[in-house]
PDB file of C-alpha atoms in Angstrom:
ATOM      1  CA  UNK A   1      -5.801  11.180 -51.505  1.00 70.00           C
ATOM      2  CA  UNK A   2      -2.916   8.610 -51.459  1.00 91.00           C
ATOM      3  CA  UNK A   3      -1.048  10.959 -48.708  1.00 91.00           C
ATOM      4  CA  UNK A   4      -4.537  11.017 -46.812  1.00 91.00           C
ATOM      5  CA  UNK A   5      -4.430   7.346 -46.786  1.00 92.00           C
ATOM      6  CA  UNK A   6      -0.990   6.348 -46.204  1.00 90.00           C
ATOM      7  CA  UNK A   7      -1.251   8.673 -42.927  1.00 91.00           C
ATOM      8  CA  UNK A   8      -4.286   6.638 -41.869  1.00 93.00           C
ATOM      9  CA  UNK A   9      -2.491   3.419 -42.347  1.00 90.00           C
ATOM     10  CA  UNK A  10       0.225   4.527 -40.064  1.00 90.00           C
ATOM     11  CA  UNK A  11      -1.590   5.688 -37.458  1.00 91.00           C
ATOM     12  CA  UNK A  12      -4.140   2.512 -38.064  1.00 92.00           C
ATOM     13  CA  UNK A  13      -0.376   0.003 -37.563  1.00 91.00           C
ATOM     14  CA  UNK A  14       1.219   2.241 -34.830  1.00 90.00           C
ATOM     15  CA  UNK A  15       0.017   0.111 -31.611  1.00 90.00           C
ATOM     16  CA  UNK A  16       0.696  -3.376 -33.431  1.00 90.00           C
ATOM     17  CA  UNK A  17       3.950  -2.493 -34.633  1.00 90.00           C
ATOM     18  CA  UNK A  18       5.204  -0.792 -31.534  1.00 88.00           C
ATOM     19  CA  UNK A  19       3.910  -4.384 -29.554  1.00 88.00           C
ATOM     20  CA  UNK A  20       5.532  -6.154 -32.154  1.00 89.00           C
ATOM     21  CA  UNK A  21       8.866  -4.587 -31.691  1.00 88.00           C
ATOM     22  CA  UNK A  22       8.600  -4.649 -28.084  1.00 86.00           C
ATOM     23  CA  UNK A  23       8.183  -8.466 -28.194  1.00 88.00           C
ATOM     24  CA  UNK A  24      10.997  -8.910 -30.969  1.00 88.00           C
ATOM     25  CA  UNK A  25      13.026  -6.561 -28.343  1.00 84.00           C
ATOM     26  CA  UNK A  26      12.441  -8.969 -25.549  1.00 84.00           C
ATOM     27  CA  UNK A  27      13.711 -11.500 -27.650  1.00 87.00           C
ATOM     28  CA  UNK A  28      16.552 -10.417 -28.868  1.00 87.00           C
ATOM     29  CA  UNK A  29      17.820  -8.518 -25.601  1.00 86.00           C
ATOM     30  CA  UNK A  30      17.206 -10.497 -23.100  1.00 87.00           C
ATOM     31  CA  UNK A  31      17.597 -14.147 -25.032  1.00 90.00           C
ATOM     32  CA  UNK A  32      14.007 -15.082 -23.862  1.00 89.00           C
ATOM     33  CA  UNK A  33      11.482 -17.625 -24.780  1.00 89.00           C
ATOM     34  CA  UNK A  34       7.445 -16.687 -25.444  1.00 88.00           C
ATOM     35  CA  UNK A  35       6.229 -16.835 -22.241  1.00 88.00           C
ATOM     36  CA  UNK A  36       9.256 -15.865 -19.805  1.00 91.00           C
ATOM     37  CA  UNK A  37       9.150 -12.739 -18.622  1.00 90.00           C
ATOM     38  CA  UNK A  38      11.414  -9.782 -17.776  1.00 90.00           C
ATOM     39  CA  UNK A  39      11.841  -7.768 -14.477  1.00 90.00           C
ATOM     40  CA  UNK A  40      12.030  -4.079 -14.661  1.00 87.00           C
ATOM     41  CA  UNK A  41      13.381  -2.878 -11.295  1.00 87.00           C
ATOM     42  CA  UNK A  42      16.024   0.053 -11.935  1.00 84.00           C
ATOM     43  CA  UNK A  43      15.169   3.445 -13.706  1.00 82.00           C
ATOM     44  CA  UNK A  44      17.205   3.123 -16.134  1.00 82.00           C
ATOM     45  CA  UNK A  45      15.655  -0.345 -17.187  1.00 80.00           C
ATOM     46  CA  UNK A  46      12.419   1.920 -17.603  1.00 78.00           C
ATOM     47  CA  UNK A  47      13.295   4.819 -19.650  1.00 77.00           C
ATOM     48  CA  UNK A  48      11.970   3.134 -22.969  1.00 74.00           C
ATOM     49  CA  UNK A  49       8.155   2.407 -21.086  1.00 75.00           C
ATOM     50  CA  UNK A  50       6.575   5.830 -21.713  1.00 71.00           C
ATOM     51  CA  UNK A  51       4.311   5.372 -18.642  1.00 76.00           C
ATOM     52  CA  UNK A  52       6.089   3.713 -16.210  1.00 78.00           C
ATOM     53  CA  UNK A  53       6.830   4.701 -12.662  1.00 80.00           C
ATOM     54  CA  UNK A  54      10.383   5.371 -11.581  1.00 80.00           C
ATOM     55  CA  UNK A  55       9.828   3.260  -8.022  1.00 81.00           C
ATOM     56  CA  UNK A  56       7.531   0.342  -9.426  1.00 84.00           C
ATOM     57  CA  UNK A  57       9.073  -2.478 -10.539  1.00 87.00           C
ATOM     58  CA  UNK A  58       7.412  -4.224 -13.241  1.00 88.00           C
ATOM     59  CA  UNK A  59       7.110  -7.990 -14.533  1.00 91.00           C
ATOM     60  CA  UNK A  60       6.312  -8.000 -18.538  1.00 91.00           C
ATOM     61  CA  UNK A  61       6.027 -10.788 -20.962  1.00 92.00           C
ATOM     62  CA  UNK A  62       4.662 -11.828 -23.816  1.00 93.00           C
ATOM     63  CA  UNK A  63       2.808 -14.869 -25.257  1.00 92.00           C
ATOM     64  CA  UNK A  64       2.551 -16.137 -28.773  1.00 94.00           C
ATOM     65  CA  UNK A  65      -1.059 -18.571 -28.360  1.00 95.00           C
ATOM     66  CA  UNK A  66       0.253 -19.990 -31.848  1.00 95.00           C
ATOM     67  CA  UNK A  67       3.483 -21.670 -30.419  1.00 93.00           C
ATOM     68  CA  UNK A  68       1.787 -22.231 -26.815  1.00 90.00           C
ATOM     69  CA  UNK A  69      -1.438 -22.717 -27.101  1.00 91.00           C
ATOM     70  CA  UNK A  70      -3.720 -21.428 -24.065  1.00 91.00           C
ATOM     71  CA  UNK A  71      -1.821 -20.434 -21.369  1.00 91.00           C
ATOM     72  CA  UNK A  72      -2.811 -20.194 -17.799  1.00 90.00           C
ATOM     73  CA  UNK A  73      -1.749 -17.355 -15.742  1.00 90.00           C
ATOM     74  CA  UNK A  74      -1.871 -17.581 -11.549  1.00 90.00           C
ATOM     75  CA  UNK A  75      -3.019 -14.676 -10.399  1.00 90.00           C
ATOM     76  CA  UNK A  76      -1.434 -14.699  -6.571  1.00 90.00           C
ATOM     77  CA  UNK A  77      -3.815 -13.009  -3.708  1.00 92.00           C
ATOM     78  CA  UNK A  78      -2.277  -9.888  -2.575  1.00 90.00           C
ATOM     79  CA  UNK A  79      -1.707  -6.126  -3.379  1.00 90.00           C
ATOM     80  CA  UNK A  80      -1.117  -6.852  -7.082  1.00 89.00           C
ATOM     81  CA  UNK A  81      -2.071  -5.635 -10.633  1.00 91.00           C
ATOM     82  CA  UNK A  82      -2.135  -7.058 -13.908  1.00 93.00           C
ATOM     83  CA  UNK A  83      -3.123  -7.217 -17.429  1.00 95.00           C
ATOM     84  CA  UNK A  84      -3.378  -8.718 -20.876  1.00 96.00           C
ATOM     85  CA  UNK A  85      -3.437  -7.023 -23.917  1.00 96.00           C
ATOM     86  CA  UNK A  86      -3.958  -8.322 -27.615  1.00 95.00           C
ATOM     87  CA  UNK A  87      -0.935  -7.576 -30.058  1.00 93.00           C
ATOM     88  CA  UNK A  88      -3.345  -4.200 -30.774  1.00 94.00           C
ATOM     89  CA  UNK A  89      -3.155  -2.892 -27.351  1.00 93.00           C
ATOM     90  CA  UNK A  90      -6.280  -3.600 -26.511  1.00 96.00           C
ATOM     91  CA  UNK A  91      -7.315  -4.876 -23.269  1.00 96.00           C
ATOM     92  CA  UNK A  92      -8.303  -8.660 -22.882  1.00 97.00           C
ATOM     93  CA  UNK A  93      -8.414  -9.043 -19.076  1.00 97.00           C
ATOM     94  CA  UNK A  94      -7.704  -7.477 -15.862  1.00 97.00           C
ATOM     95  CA  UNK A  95      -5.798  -9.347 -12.780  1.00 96.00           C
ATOM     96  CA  UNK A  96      -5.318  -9.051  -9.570  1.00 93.00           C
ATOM     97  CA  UNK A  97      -6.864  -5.812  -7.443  1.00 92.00           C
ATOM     98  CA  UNK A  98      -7.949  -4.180 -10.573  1.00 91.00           C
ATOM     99  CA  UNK A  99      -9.407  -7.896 -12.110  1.00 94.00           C
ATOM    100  CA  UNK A 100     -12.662 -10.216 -11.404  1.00 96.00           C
ATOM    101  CA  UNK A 101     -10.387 -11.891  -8.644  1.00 95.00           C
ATOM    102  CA  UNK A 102     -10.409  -8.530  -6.630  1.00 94.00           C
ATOM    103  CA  UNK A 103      -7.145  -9.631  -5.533  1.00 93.00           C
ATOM    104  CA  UNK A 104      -8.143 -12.778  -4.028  1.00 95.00           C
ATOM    105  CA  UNK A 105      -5.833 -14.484  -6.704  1.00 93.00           C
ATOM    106  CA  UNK A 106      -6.849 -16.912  -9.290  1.00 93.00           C
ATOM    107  CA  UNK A 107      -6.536 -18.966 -12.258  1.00 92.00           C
ATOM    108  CA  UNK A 108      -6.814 -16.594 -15.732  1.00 93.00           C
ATOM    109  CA  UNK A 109      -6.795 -18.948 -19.194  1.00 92.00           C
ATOM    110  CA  UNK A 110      -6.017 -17.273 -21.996  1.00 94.00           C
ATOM    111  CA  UNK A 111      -6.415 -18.559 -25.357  1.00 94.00           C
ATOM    112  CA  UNK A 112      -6.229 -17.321 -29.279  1.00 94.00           C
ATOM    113  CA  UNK A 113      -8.749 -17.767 -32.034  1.00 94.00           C
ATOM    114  CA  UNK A 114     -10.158 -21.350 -32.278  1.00 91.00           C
ATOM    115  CA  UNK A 115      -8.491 -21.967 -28.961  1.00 90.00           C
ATOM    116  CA  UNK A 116     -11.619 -22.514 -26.529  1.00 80.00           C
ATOM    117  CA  UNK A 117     -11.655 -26.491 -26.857  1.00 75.00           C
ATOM    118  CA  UNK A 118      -8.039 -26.676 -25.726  1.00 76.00           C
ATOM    119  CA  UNK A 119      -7.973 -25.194 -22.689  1.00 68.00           C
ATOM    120  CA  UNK A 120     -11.257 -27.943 -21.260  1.00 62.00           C
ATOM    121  CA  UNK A 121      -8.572 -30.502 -22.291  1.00 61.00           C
ATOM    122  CA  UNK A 122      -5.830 -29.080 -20.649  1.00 57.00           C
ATOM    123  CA  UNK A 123      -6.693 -27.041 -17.768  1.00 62.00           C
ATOM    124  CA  UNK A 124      -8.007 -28.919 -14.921  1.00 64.00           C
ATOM    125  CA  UNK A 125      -8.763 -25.348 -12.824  1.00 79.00           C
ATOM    126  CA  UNK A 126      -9.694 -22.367 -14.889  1.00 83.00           C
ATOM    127  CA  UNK A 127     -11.936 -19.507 -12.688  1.00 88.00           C
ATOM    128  CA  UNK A 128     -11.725 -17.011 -15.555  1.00 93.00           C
ATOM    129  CA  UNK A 129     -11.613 -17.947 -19.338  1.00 91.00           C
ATOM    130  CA  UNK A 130     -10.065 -15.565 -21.314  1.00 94.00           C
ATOM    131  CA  UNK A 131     -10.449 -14.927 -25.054  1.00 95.00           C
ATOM    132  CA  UNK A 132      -7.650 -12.955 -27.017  1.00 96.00           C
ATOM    133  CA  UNK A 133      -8.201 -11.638 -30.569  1.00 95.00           C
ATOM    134  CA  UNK A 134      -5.297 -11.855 -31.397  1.00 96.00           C
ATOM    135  CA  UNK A 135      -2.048 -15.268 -30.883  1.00 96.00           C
ATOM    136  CA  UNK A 136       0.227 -12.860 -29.887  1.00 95.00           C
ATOM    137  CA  UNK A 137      -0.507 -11.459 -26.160  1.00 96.00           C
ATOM    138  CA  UNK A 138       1.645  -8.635 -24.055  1.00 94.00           C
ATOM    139  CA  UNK A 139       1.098  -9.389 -20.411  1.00 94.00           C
ATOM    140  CA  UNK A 140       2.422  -7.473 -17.337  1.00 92.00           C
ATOM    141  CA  UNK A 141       2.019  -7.409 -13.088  1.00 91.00           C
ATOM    142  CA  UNK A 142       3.153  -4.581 -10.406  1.00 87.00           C
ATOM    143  CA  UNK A 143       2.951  -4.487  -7.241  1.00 83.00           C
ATOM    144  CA  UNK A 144       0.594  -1.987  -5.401  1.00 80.00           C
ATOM    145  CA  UNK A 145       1.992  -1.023  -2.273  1.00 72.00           C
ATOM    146  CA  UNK A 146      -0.465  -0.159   0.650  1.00 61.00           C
ATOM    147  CA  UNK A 147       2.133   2.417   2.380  1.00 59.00           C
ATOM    148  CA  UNK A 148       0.584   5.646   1.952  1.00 56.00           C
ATOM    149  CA  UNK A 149       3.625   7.722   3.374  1.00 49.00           C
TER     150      UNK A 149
END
């Protein structure tokens, strides 16, 4: 029974702790701030993002809501995708072509738990409020380019 469980708990903390680690990588790496983000253009830059297509480059970040507090996001109109996950990997909002905005662009606001009230004090323009579950939030764009050759 204890073995049962203990493999349970580690599949149960795999996609926190990988997120976690990611974000503590960004960090530490690249001398970054919650918030900034990080440009993956090269291949090489890549090979530790399981999914992630040789030729796209990719713009990921993270946000800690605790330290911030909501955070808006400009979503610019164009051939464009992002995301936001919770520190569980699970999906808080779409952006861009694949998002409400339909890739019109627009103004996401994401905030944590108890967070609502701050962001109709701070945000004078918010089309899309965004709850997370969770403070900690992994956020990421690519391009989608329209050249079908």
């Amino acid at each position: 029974m204890d073995f049962q469980r203990a493999t349970q708990l580690y599949l149960w903390s795999v996609p926190m702790v990988s997120m976690a680690e990611w974000q503590a990588a960004h960090e530490e790496t690249f001398g970054i701030e919650t918030g900034e983000i990080v440009v993956y253009q090269t291949f090489p830059e890549k090979l530790g993002i399981l999914t992630a297509n040789a030729t796209t480059p990719y713009i990921i970040g993270f946000f800690d809501l605790a330290k911030t507090g909501p955070v808006v996001v400009e979503m610019p109109a164009g051939e464009a995708a992002g995301f936001a996950d919770d520190i569980w990997q699970r999906p808080i909002v779409d952006m861009g072509q694949t998002g409400p905005d339909e890739g019109l662009g627009g103004t996401y606001c994401i905030y944590g738990p108890g967070q609502k009230g701050l962001i109709l004090k701070n945000t004078k323009k918010c089309e899309y409020r965004v709850p997370s579950t969770t403070f900690n939030v992994f956020w990421g764009f690519r391009s989608l380019n329209s050249d079908k050759t």
